[in-house]
């Protein structure tokens, strides 16, 4: 066996572990925000609103919306990666699994603690799965695709998408509250920190282009 093959396999194994650990943690952290009941992240507001209207679990709604968003990549000429497709299914399954295990929490202090844990863990999850460099999630890909097609800034495109998502979710009955505001303020700095914490050196079996999603988020 080539002496260079073992490091390459170890590198790939680390990236895969980061990818799926990050996606599972992302779903679990989103579920904690649901249990806290003090407001969800923007896409979570939409997912919960649709779940309330349809009677489908919020995790399954997340999967369906992720698949629909992924279809929007076609006219935007975006190319999905392993992480993109895995994101569609893994996050929703982890969310429903966590909701089935975590009991209802009462009391404002306990709910606030759960909300804070959900936001921080979401930042950790973002750093884990994006640093693995297997492609952006469907929603991030929609943002970068619209950025390229329209010429508008990443910040403007992301803001427009999230305002539309939050407004629609709120009208449908999604939970909008202090958690939504704190998430919006904290997730950028948290993601920036954990992207660096979990960064995998480029050039160890990864093409320069694969790092583009992580770099685009760092520039937001």
Tab-separated table of C-alpha atoms in Angstrom:
chain	number	residue	atom	x	y	z
A	1	UNK	CA	0.000	0.000	0.000
A	2	UNK	CA	1.298	3.434	-0.904
A	3	UNK	CA	2.515	5.484	2.065
A	4	UNK	CA	0.495	8.433	0.758
A	5	UNK	CA	-2.730	6.407	0.613
A	6	UNK	CA	-3.109	6.047	4.397
A	7	UNK	CA	-2.976	9.804	5.112
A	8	UNK	CA	-5.449	10.404	2.269
A	9	UNK	CA	-7.865	7.818	3.684
A	10	UNK	CA	-7.490	9.237	7.188
A	11	UNK	CA	-8.167	12.695	5.799
A	12	UNK	CA	-11.289	11.500	3.974
A	13	UNK	CA	-12.501	9.686	7.096
A	14	UNK	CA	-12.111	12.840	9.161
A	15	UNK	CA	-14.056	14.865	6.597
A	16	UNK	CA	-16.890	12.319	6.511
A	17	UNK	CA	-17.084	12.180	10.306
A	18	UNK	CA	-17.219	15.983	10.457
A	19	UNK	CA	-19.886	16.117	7.779
A	20	UNK	CA	-22.326	13.692	9.380
A	21	UNK	CA	-21.598	14.750	12.965
A	22	UNK	CA	-22.252	18.339	11.923
A	23	UNK	CA	-25.487	17.539	10.105
A	24	UNK	CA	-26.790	15.442	13.003
A	25	UNK	CA	-25.881	18.175	15.482
A	26	UNK	CA	-27.514	20.794	13.281
A	27	UNK	CA	-30.807	18.899	13.349
A	28	UNK	CA	-30.519	18.298	17.087
A	29	UNK	CA	-29.764	21.964	17.819
A	30	UNK	CA	-32.749	23.069	15.729
A	31	UNK	CA	-34.915	20.666	17.727
A	32	UNK	CA	-33.710	22.254	20.980
A	33	UNK	CA	-34.935	25.613	19.719
A	34	UNK	CA	-38.319	24.042	18.993
A	35	UNK	CA	-38.549	22.611	22.514
A	36	UNK	CA	-37.468	25.945	24.046
A	37	UNK	CA	-40.391	27.629	22.300
A	38	UNK	CA	-38.820	31.096	22.318
A	39	UNK	CA	-38.398	31.503	18.575
A	40	UNK	CA	-36.699	29.519	15.826
A	41	UNK	CA	-34.041	30.218	13.239
A	42	UNK	CA	-35.471	31.710	10.000
A	43	UNK	CA	-35.932	28.462	8.047
A	44	UNK	CA	-37.171	26.772	11.221
A	45	UNK	CA	-39.998	29.311	11.422
A	46	UNK	CA	-41.095	28.266	7.927
A	47	UNK	CA	-40.744	24.551	8.677
A	48	UNK	CA	-42.757	24.835	11.880
A	49	UNK	CA	-45.462	26.898	10.192
A	50	UNK	CA	-45.855	24.315	7.439
A	51	UNK	CA	-45.809	21.504	9.994
A	52	UNK	CA	-48.620	23.210	11.906
A	53	UNK	CA	-50.690	23.584	8.738
A	54	UNK	CA	-50.107	20.118	7.298
A	55	UNK	CA	-49.804	17.903	10.376
A	56	UNK	CA	-46.501	16.543	9.050
A	57	UNK	CA	-43.565	16.414	11.471
A	58	UNK	CA	-41.211	19.374	11.328
A	59	UNK	CA	-38.304	17.117	10.387
A	60	UNK	CA	-40.153	15.703	7.383
A	61	UNK	CA	-41.177	19.231	6.363
A	62	UNK	CA	-37.484	20.199	6.527
A	63	UNK	CA	-36.637	17.313	4.195
A	64	UNK	CA	-39.378	18.270	1.731
A	65	UNK	CA	-38.380	21.949	1.690
A	66	UNK	CA	-34.727	20.978	1.313
A	67	UNK	CA	-35.571	18.831	-1.708
A	68	UNK	CA	-37.635	21.641	-3.272
A	69	UNK	CA	-34.822	24.151	-2.719
A	70	UNK	CA	-32.391	21.685	-4.262
A	71	UNK	CA	-34.549	21.568	-7.405
A	72	UNK	CA	-34.175	25.341	-7.632
A	73	UNK	CA	-30.455	24.762	-8.125
A	74	UNK	CA	-31.152	23.472	-11.645
A	75	UNK	CA	-31.948	26.842	-13.272
A	76	UNK	CA	-29.191	28.424	-11.156
A	77	UNK	CA	-26.705	25.868	-12.545
A	78	UNK	CA	-25.508	24.862	-9.116
A	79	UNK	CA	-23.789	21.505	-8.652
A	80	UNK	CA	-24.687	19.559	-5.480
A	81	UNK	CA	-22.119	17.586	-3.534
A	82	UNK	CA	-22.349	14.722	-1.058
A	83	UNK	CA	-22.868	17.230	1.735
A	84	UNK	CA	-25.701	18.893	-0.155
A	85	UNK	CA	-27.723	15.720	-0.629
A	86	UNK	CA	-26.899	14.448	2.863
A	87	UNK	CA	-28.047	17.763	4.323
A	88	UNK	CA	-31.533	17.324	2.870
A	89	UNK	CA	-32.149	14.088	4.751
A	90	UNK	CA	-29.815	14.031	7.773
A	91	UNK	CA	-30.911	17.318	9.354
A	92	UNK	CA	-34.635	16.503	9.250
A	93	UNK	CA	-34.145	12.979	10.596
A	94	UNK	CA	-31.930	14.238	13.429
A	95	UNK	CA	-34.489	16.893	14.272
A	96	UNK	CA	-37.384	14.458	14.553
A	97	UNK	CA	-35.229	11.995	16.482
A	98	UNK	CA	-34.200	14.644	19.011
A	99	UNK	CA	-37.769	15.882	19.440
A	100	UNK	CA	-38.840	12.314	20.214
A	101	UNK	CA	-36.198	12.032	22.953
A	102	UNK	CA	-36.169	15.456	24.610
A	103	UNK	CA	-39.048	16.021	27.064
A	104	UNK	CA	-41.051	19.228	27.259
A	105	UNK	CA	-39.320	21.926	29.301
A	106	UNK	CA	-41.226	24.298	31.569
A	107	UNK	CA	-40.043	27.456	33.245
A	108	UNK	CA	-38.527	30.469	31.538
A	109	UNK	CA	-35.020	29.902	32.900
A	110	UNK	CA	-34.880	26.310	31.635
A	111	UNK	CA	-36.314	27.300	28.254
A	112	UNK	CA	-33.834	30.171	27.930
A	113	UNK	CA	-30.970	27.784	28.715
A	114	UNK	CA	-32.217	25.348	26.097
A	115	UNK	CA	-32.494	28.178	23.576
A	116	UNK	CA	-28.922	29.304	24.279
A	117	UNK	CA	-27.646	25.724	23.968
A	118	UNK	CA	-29.480	25.329	20.667
A	119	UNK	CA	-27.940	28.497	19.204
A	120	UNK	CA	-24.388	27.658	20.311
A	121	UNK	CA	-24.631	24.042	19.136
A	122	UNK	CA	-25.990	25.258	15.807
A	123	UNK	CA	-22.834	27.317	15.411
A	124	UNK	CA	-20.709	24.266	16.256
A	125	UNK	CA	-22.661	22.181	13.745
A	126	UNK	CA	-22.203	24.791	11.033
A	127	UNK	CA	-18.457	24.819	11.574
A	128	UNK	CA	-18.270	21.024	11.484
A	129	UNK	CA	-20.197	20.283	8.318
A	130	UNK	CA	-19.080	23.251	6.220
A	131	UNK	CA	-15.405	22.703	7.101
A	132	UNK	CA	-15.740	19.142	5.789
A	133	UNK	CA	-16.041	20.695	2.307
A	134	UNK	CA	-18.501	18.292	0.713
A	135	UNK	CA	-20.624	21.065	-0.750
A	136	UNK	CA	-22.997	23.652	0.724
A	137	UNK	CA	-26.453	22.866	2.065
A	138	UNK	CA	-29.416	23.407	-0.267
A	139	UNK	CA	-30.320	26.746	1.309
A	140	UNK	CA	-26.764	28.115	1.239
A	141	UNK	CA	-26.464	26.971	-2.365
A	142	UNK	CA	-29.650	28.839	-3.243
A	143	UNK	CA	-28.112	31.966	-1.732
A	144	UNK	CA	-24.793	31.676	-3.573
A	145	UNK	CA	-26.556	30.725	-6.814
A	146	UNK	CA	-28.802	33.795	-6.687
A	147	UNK	CA	-25.752	35.884	-5.837
A	148	UNK	CA	-23.992	34.743	-9.009
A	149	UNK	CA	-27.055	35.040	-11.250
A	150	UNK	CA	-28.221	38.454	-10.026
A	151	UNK	CA	-24.902	40.093	-9.202
A	152	UNK	CA	-26.288	41.187	-5.831
A	153	UNK	CA	-24.167	40.880	-2.707
A	154	UNK	CA	-24.245	37.735	-0.576
A	155	UNK	CA	-25.435	39.813	2.369
A	156	UNK	CA	-28.349	41.325	0.411
A	157	UNK	CA	-29.427	38.006	-1.113
A	158	UNK	CA	-29.269	36.194	2.220
A	159	UNK	CA	-31.203	38.947	3.980
A	160	UNK	CA	-33.914	38.968	1.308
A	161	UNK	CA	-34.306	35.186	1.418
A	162	UNK	CA	-34.487	35.037	5.201
A	163	UNK	CA	-36.967	37.901	5.476
A	164	UNK	CA	-39.230	36.143	2.957
A	165	UNK	CA	-38.830	32.808	4.770
A	166	UNK	CA	-39.509	34.264	8.230
A	167	UNK	CA	-42.519	36.276	7.063
A	168	UNK	CA	-44.065	33.274	5.319
A	169	UNK	CA	-43.404	30.986	8.273
A	170	UNK	CA	-44.844	33.482	10.754
A	171	UNK	CA	-48.042	33.860	8.710
A	172	UNK	CA	-48.370	30.069	8.673
A	173	UNK	CA	-47.991	29.878	12.456
A	174	UNK	CA	-44.254	29.414	12.959
A	175	UNK	CA	-42.608	30.508	16.215
A	176	UNK	CA	-41.033	33.950	15.969
A	177	UNK	CA	-39.505	35.418	19.125
A	178	UNK	CA	-36.422	36.426	21.029
A	179	UNK	CA	-34.693	33.215	19.935
A	180	UNK	CA	-35.060	34.260	16.300
A	181	UNK	CA	-33.411	37.622	16.981
A	182	UNK	CA	-30.596	36.147	19.088
A	183	UNK	CA	-29.963	33.472	16.468
A	184	UNK	CA	-29.707	36.093	13.725
A	185	UNK	CA	-27.223	38.117	15.788
A	186	UNK	CA	-25.120	35.217	17.087
A	187	UNK	CA	-24.938	32.640	14.301
A	188	UNK	CA	-22.532	34.621	12.101
A	189	UNK	CA	-19.855	35.144	14.776
A	190	UNK	CA	-20.330	31.598	16.114
A	191	UNK	CA	-20.014	30.053	12.669
A	192	UNK	CA	-16.900	32.117	11.968
A	193	UNK	CA	-15.246	30.849	15.161
A	194	UNK	CA	-16.109	27.188	14.637
A	195	UNK	CA	-15.236	27.223	10.944
A	196	UNK	CA	-11.698	28.009	12.080
A	197	UNK	CA	-11.779	25.521	14.959
A	198	UNK	CA	-12.758	22.622	12.694
A	199	UNK	CA	-10.889	23.757	9.578
A	200	UNK	CA	-9.225	20.957	7.631
A	201	UNK	CA	-6.037	22.021	5.823
A	202	UNK	CA	-6.661	22.530	2.122
A	203	UNK	CA	-4.601	20.509	-0.300
A	204	UNK	CA	-4.864	17.238	1.688
A	205	UNK	CA	-6.940	15.424	-0.861
A	206	UNK	CA	-9.298	18.335	-1.426
A	207	UNK	CA	-9.432	20.540	-4.480
A	208	UNK	CA	-9.210	24.292	-4.035
A	209	UNK	CA	-12.702	24.659	-5.471
A	210	UNK	CA	-14.195	22.484	-2.734
A	211	UNK	CA	-13.249	25.115	-0.174
A	212	UNK	CA	-15.315	27.802	-1.876
A	213	UNK	CA	-18.462	27.370	0.279
A	214	UNK	CA	-16.486	27.811	3.494
A	215	UNK	CA	-14.671	30.851	2.153
A	216	UNK	CA	-17.914	32.478	0.952
A	217	UNK	CA	-19.429	32.121	4.414
A	218	UNK	CA	-16.325	33.573	6.041
A	219	UNK	CA	-16.723	36.614	3.818
A	220	UNK	CA	-20.378	37.224	4.715
